[in-house]
Amino acid sequence: MRVTNHSMFNNLTNQVNRNMTDYYKLNEMISTEKRINRISDDPAGLNSAMRHQGNAAAYEQYVLNVRDAEESLRATDMALNRIQDILAKAREIAETNATETASPMERQIAADQIQELISEMLGMANYKVRDRYIFSGTDGEFPAYSLEGRVLPPLGSTENLYNEIVTSEGEYAGTAEFLIKFVQAGDVGDPDLNTTAMYQISSDGGETWSEATYFTNLTIPITDAEGNETGLTMTFSPGALGEDDLFRLQVVPGKFLGNGDLVEFNNNMFSRVNTNVSGQALFEDSGFFDTLYQLKNALQHGNVNEISEGLAHLDQLQTNMQMQVTTTGIELNRLEVTKANLTMLRENVLENIQSIEKLDVVEVLTRFAMTENALNASIAALSKIFPQGLINYI
């Protein structure tokens, strides 16, 4: 059988190409220190490594979520502990002035102190981490409380004949105080009946009063000094009203702007963790600010019974706050355990990836030396049979 120059050339060049391919492949392994650099190196191994890399990325994101959750909960824990201090101070003030022996001046000083605590409390309720207000719920980009617009439950004078429930509703921009005084005793009814009560409204602390109006509906629209409706109303339960019965309606700082929703983070593919405390539940549903404002008013007007009621409410608020502090501490401990577990899982996955891609350096260097020798030998063989110029060209 005759072997042509063409066949010999093809065989030798194919051998050189194969040796060069193996040479470059091994050289790439040595330079990258990886056994798998492309899918052809090990399709099954590369597929397994990619799955592990996806898991590692997921665990890393879960760890970041847990860290963000920890940051938020630690800030919440700090705020709750400060709120506990404020409640303790408010209770101390109330207890000191809950007796008949306290003078009007002492109670006014105490009322001013309670107002300072309210202002500090509003600051804590608007506490934020980074750019999120922690008590605003899912509306965390906005403050939880405004410095106006909170409509308090109406206050009745201790000397009133009327002793039923009065409620208030409506929206008001700003702060204000309205006095509602009944100038004719009676009840709700027709203006033609002499049993129908009449009332006046003042928006300047009693300096000036509106014209007397018949009490023809249990719900009274509150008007300003010019007689314009303010958007506020007071609703009375049925009952007899006495002449000079007086009620006070206040709009103060502390309108709640947030919501009661909880902000949740994924801490693994099957579990979520709350990263905030509901401002709605903590402050609004518990009557937190209403209690402090009512205590302030009770101190200003020397109402010992309401001061005592305020003490009872403060005790309940302290109990609620302690429970919330405990719950937040439990969540923080849970996050610590979760973060440790996620970190360990991620490290295990990275170790698995390394074991798949790991390079046996001794073996590869040995193969590289053998391949290099084979490449040199095939080139040498080719150069002996064909002109050097052609070999250089190849």
JSON list of N, CA and C in Angstrom, two decimals, residues 57-93:
[
{"chain": "A", "resi": 57, "resn": "ALA", "atom": "N", "xyz": [-25.65, 31.74, 45.67]},
{"chain": "A", "resi": 57, "resn": "ALA", "atom": "CA", "xyz": [-26.15, 33.11, 45.48]},
{"chain": "A", "resi": 57, "resn": "ALA", "atom": "C", "xyz": [-27.42, 33.34, 46.31]},
{"chain": "A", "resi": 58, "resn": "ALA", "atom": "N", "xyz": [-28.30, 32.32, 46.34]},
{"chain": "A", "resi": 58, "resn": "ALA", "atom": "CA", "xyz": [-29.53, 32.45, 47.12]},
{"chain": "A", "resi": 58, "resn": "ALA", "atom": "C", "xyz": [-29.21, 32.58, 48.61]},
{"chain": "A", "resi": 59, "resn": "TYR", "atom": "N", "xyz": [-28.31, 31.74, 49.11]},
{"chain": "A", "resi": 59, "resn": "TYR", "atom": "CA", "xyz": [-27.93, 31.82, 50.53]},
{"chain": "A", "resi": 59, "resn": "TYR", "atom": "C", "xyz": [-27.31, 33.17, 50.86]},
{"chain": "A", "resi": 60, "resn": "GLU", "atom": "N", "xyz": [-26.50, 33.69, 49.94]},
{"chain": "A", "resi": 60, "resn": "GLU", "atom": "CA", "xyz": [-25.88, 34.99, 50.17]},
{"chain": "A", "resi": 60, "resn": "GLU", "atom": "C", "xyz": [-26.94, 36.09, 50.27]},
{"chain": "A", "resi": 61, "resn": "GLN", "atom": "N", "xyz": [-27.97, 36.01, 49.40]},
{"chain": "A", "resi": 61, "resn": "GLN", "atom": "CA", "xyz": [-29.05, 37.00, 49.46]},
{"chain": "A", "resi": 61, "resn": "GLN", "atom": "C", "xyz": [-29.84, 36.86, 50.75]},
{"chain": "A", "resi": 62, "resn": "TYR", "atom": "N", "xyz": [-30.08, 35.61, 51.20]},
{"chain": "A", "resi": 62, "resn": "TYR", "atom": "CA", "xyz": [-30.79, 35.40, 52.46]},
{"chain": "A", "resi": 62, "resn": "TYR", "atom": "C", "xyz": [-30.00, 35.99, 53.63]},
{"chain": "A", "resi": 63, "resn": "VAL", "atom": "N", "xyz": [-28.67, 35.83, 53.60]},
{"chain": "A", "resi": 63, "resn": "VAL", "atom": "CA", "xyz": [-27.84, 36.40, 54.66]},
{"chain": "A", "resi": 63, "resn": "VAL", "atom": "C", "xyz": [-27.95, 37.92, 54.66]},
{"chain": "A", "resi": 64, "resn": "LEU", "atom": "N", "xyz": [-27.94, 38.53, 53.47]},
{"chain": "A", "resi": 64, "resn": "LEU", "atom": "CA", "xyz": [-28.10, 39.98, 53.38]},
{"chain": "A", "resi": 64, "resn": "LEU", "atom": "C", "xyz": [-29.46, 40.41, 53.92]},
{"chain": "A", "resi": 65, "resn": "ASN", "atom": "N", "xyz": [-30.51, 39.63, 53.61]},
{"chain": "A", "resi": 65, "resn": "ASN", "atom": "CA", "xyz": [-31.85, 39.93, 54.12]},
{"chain": "A", "resi": 65, "resn": "ASN", "atom": "C", "xyz": [-31.87, 39.89, 55.65]},
{"chain": "A", "resi": 66, "resn": "VAL", "atom": "N", "xyz": [-31.23, 38.87, 56.20]},
{"chain": "A", "resi": 66, "resn": "VAL", "atom": "CA", "xyz": [-31.20, 38.72, 57.65]},
{"chain": "A", "resi": 66, "resn": "VAL", "atom": "C", "xyz": [-30.45, 39.89, 58.30]},
{"chain": "A", "resi": 67, "resn": "ARG", "atom": "N", "xyz": [-29.36, 40.32, 57.66]},
{"chain": "A", "resi": 67, "resn": "ARG", "atom": "CA", "xyz": [-28.61, 41.46, 58.20]},
{"chain": "A", "resi": 67, "resn": "ARG", "atom": "C", "xyz": [-29.44, 42.73, 58.19]},
{"chain": "A", "resi": 68, "resn": "ASP", "atom": "N", "xyz": [-30.19, 42.94, 57.10]},
{"chain": "A", "resi": 68, "resn": "ASP", "atom": "CA", "xyz": [-31.08, 44.11, 57.04]},
{"chain": "A", "resi": 68, "resn": "ASP", "atom": "C", "xyz": [-32.16, 44.01, 58.12]},
{"chain": "A", "resi": 69, "resn": "ALA", "atom": "N", "xyz": [-32.71, 42.79, 58.27]},
{"chain": "A", "resi": 69, "resn": "ALA", "atom": "CA", "xyz": [-33.74, 42.59, 59.29]},
{"chain": "A", "resi": 69, "resn": "ALA", "atom": "C", "xyz": [-33.18, 42.85, 60.68]},
{"chain": "A", "resi": 70, "resn": "GLU", "atom": "N", "xyz": [-31.97, 42.38, 60.93]},
{"chain": "A", "resi": 70, "resn": "GLU", "atom": "CA", "xyz": [-31.32, 42.62, 62.23]},
{"chain": "A", "resi": 70, "resn": "GLU", "atom": "C", "xyz": [-31.15, 44.10, 62.49]},
{"chain": "A", "resi": 71, "resn": "GLU", "atom": "N", "xyz": [-30.71, 44.83, 61.48]},
{"chain": "A", "resi": 71, "resn": "GLU", "atom": "CA", "xyz": [-30.49, 46.27, 61.65]},
{"chain": "A", "resi": 71, "resn": "GLU", "atom": "C", "xyz": [-31.79, 46.97, 62.03]},
{"chain": "A", "resi": 72, "resn": "SER", "atom": "N", "xyz": [-32.87, 46.61, 61.35]},
{"chain": "A", "resi": 72, "resn": "SER", "atom": "CA", "xyz": [-34.16, 47.22, 61.64]},
{"chain": "A", "resi": 72, "resn": "SER", "atom": "C", "xyz": [-34.66, 46.84, 63.03]},
{"chain": "A", "resi": 73, "resn": "LEU", "atom": "N", "xyz": [-34.53, 45.56, 63.38]},
{"chain": "A", "resi": 73, "resn": "LEU", "atom": "CA", "xyz": [-35.03, 45.11, 64.68]},
{"chain": "A", "resi": 73, "resn": "LEU", "atom": "C", "xyz": [-34.19, 45.66, 65.83]},
{"chain": "A", "resi": 74, "resn": "ARG", "atom": "N", "xyz": [-32.89, 45.82, 65.62]},
{"chain": "A", "resi": 74, "resn": "ARG", "atom": "CA", "xyz": [-32.06, 46.39, 66.68]},
{"chain": "A", "resi": 74, "resn": "ARG", "atom": "C", "xyz": [-32.44, 47.86, 66.93]},
{"chain": "A", "resi": 75, "resn": "ALA", "atom": "N", "xyz": [-32.72, 48.57, 65.84]},
{"chain": "A", "resi": 75, "resn": "ALA", "atom": "CA", "xyz": [-33.18, 49.95, 65.99]},
{"chain": "A", "resi": 75, "resn": "ALA", "atom": "C", "xyz": [-34.53, 49.99, 66.70]},
{"chain": "A", "resi": 76, "resn": "THR", "atom": "N", "xyz": [-35.40, 49.05, 66.34]},
{"chain": "A", "resi": 76, "resn": "THR", "atom": "CA", "xyz": [-36.72, 48.97, 67.00]},
{"chain": "A", "resi": 76, "resn": "THR", "atom": "C", "xyz": [-36.56, 48.67, 68.48]},
{"chain": "A", "resi": 77, "resn": "ASP", "atom": "N", "xyz": [-35.66, 47.75, 68.80]},
{"chain": "A", "resi": 77, "resn": "ASP", "atom": "CA", "xyz": [-35.41, 47.39, 70.20]},
{"chain": "A", "resi": 77, "resn": "ASP", "atom": "C", "xyz": [-34.91, 48.60, 70.99]},
{"chain": "A", "resi": 78, "resn": "MET", "atom": "N", "xyz": [-34.00, 49.38, 70.39]},
{"chain": "A", "resi": 78, "resn": "MET", "atom": "CA", "xyz": [-33.50, 50.59, 71.05]},
{"chain": "A", "resi": 78, "resn": "MET", "atom": "C", "xyz": [-34.64, 51.58, 71.28]},
{"chain": "A", "resi": 79, "resn": "ALA", "atom": "N", "xyz": [-35.49, 51.77, 70.25]},
{"chain": "A", "resi": 79, "resn": "ALA", "atom": "CA", "xyz": [-36.59, 52.71, 70.38]},
{"chain": "A", "resi": 79, "resn": "ALA", "atom": "C", "xyz": [-37.58, 52.26, 71.45]},
{"chain": "A", "resi": 80, "resn": "LEU", "atom": "N", "xyz": [-37.88, 50.97, 71.49]},
{"chain": "A", "resi": 80, "resn": "LEU", "atom": "CA", "xyz": [-38.83, 50.45, 72.48]},
{"chain": "A", "resi": 80, "resn": "LEU", "atom": "C", "xyz": [-38.31, 50.63, 73.89]},
{"chain": "A", "resi": 81, "resn": "ASN", "atom": "N", "xyz": [-37.03, 50.42, 74.08]},
{"chain": "A", "resi": 81, "resn": "ASN", "atom": "CA", "xyz": [-36.46, 50.61, 75.42]},
{"chain": "A", "resi": 81, "resn": "ASN", "atom": "C", "xyz": [-36.52, 52.08, 75.84]},
{"chain": "A", "resi": 82, "resn": "ARG", "atom": "N", "xyz": [-36.30, 52.98, 74.89]},
{"chain": "A", "resi": 82, "resn": "ARG", "atom": "CA", "xyz": [-36.41, 54.41, 75.22]},
{"chain": "A", "resi": 82, "resn": "ARG", "atom": "C", "xyz": [-37.86, 54.76, 75.53]},
{"chain": "A", "resi": 83, "resn": "ILE", "atom": "N", "xyz": [-38.80, 54.19, 74.79]},
{"chain": "A", "resi": 83, "resn": "ILE", "atom": "CA", "xyz": [-40.21, 54.44, 75.05]},
{"chain": "A", "resi": 83, "resn": "ILE", "atom": "C", "xyz": [-40.59, 53.94, 76.45]},
{"chain": "A", "resi": 84, "resn": "GLN", "atom": "N", "xyz": [-40.03, 52.81, 76.84]},
{"chain": "A", "resi": 84, "resn": "GLN", "atom": "CA", "xyz": [-40.27, 52.31, 78.20]},
{"chain": "A", "resi": 84, "resn": "GLN", "atom": "C", "xyz": [-39.81, 53.35, 79.23]},
{"chain": "A", "resi": 85, "resn": "ASP", "atom": "N", "xyz": [-38.66, 53.95, 79.00]},
{"chain": "A", "resi": 85, "resn": "ASP", "atom": "CA", "xyz": [-38.16, 54.98, 79.92]},
{"chain": "A", "resi": 85, "resn": "ASP", "atom": "C", "xyz": [-39.13, 56.16, 79.99]},
{"chain": "A", "resi": 86, "resn": "ILE", "atom": "N", "xyz": [-39.65, 56.57, 78.84]},
{"chain": "A", "resi": 86, "resn": "ILE", "atom": "CA", "xyz": [-40.59, 57.69, 78.80]},
{"chain": "A", "resi": 86, "resn": "ILE", "atom": "C", "xyz": [-41.86, 57.36, 79.57]},
{"chain": "A", "resi": 87, "resn": "LEU", "atom": "N", "xyz": [-42.36, 56.13, 79.39]},
{"chain": "A", "resi": 87, "resn": "LEU", "atom": "CA", "xyz": [-43.56, 55.71, 80.12]},
{"chain": "A", "resi": 87, "resn": "LEU", "atom": "C", "xyz": [-43.31, 55.70, 81.63]},
{"chain": "A", "resi": 88, "resn": "ALA", "atom": "N", "xyz": [-42.14, 55.22, 82.02]},
{"chain": "A", "resi": 88, "resn": "ALA", "atom": "CA", "xyz": [-41.81, 55.19, 83.45]},
{"chain": "A", "resi": 88, "resn": "ALA", "atom": "C", "xyz": [-41.77, 56.61, 84.02]},
{"chain": "A", "resi": 89, "resn": "LYS", "atom": "N", "xyz": [-41.21, 57.55, 83.26]},
{"chain": "A", "resi": 89, "resn": "LYS", "atom": "CA", "xyz": [-41.16, 58.95, 83.72]},
{"chain": "A", "resi": 89, "resn": "LYS", "atom": "C", "xyz": [-42.57, 59.54, 83.80]},
{"chain": "A", "resi": 90, "resn": "ALA", "atom": "N", "xyz": [-43.41, 59.25, 82.80]},
{"chain": "A", "resi": 90, "resn": "ALA", "atom": "CA", "xyz": [-44.78, 59.76, 82.82]},
{"chain": "A", "resi": 90, "resn": "ALA", "atom": "C", "xyz": [-45.55, 59.19, 84.02]},
{"chain": "A", "resi": 91, "resn": "ARG", "atom": "N", "xyz": [-45.33, 57.92, 84.31]},
{"chain": "A", "resi": 91, "resn": "ARG", "atom": "CA", "xyz": [-46.02, 57.31, 85.44]},
{"chain": "A", "resi": 91, "resn": "ARG", "atom": "C", "xyz": [-45.56, 57.94, 86.76]},
{"chain": "A", "resi": 92, "resn": "GLU", "atom": "N", "xyz": [-44.28, 58.21, 86.85]},
{"chain": "A", "resi": 92, "resn": "GLU", "atom": "CA", "xyz": [-43.75, 58.85, 88.06]},
{"chain": "A", "resi": 92, "resn": "GLU", "atom": "C", "xyz": [-44.38, 60.22, 88.27]},
{"chain": "A", "resi": 93, "resn": "ILE", "atom": "N", "xyz": [-44.51, 60.98, 87.20]},
{"chain": "A", "resi": 93, "resn": "ILE", "atom": "CA", "xyz": [-45.14, 62.31, 87.29]},
{"chain": "A", "resi": 93, "resn": "ILE", "atom": "C", "xyz": [-46.60, 62.19, 87.71]}
]
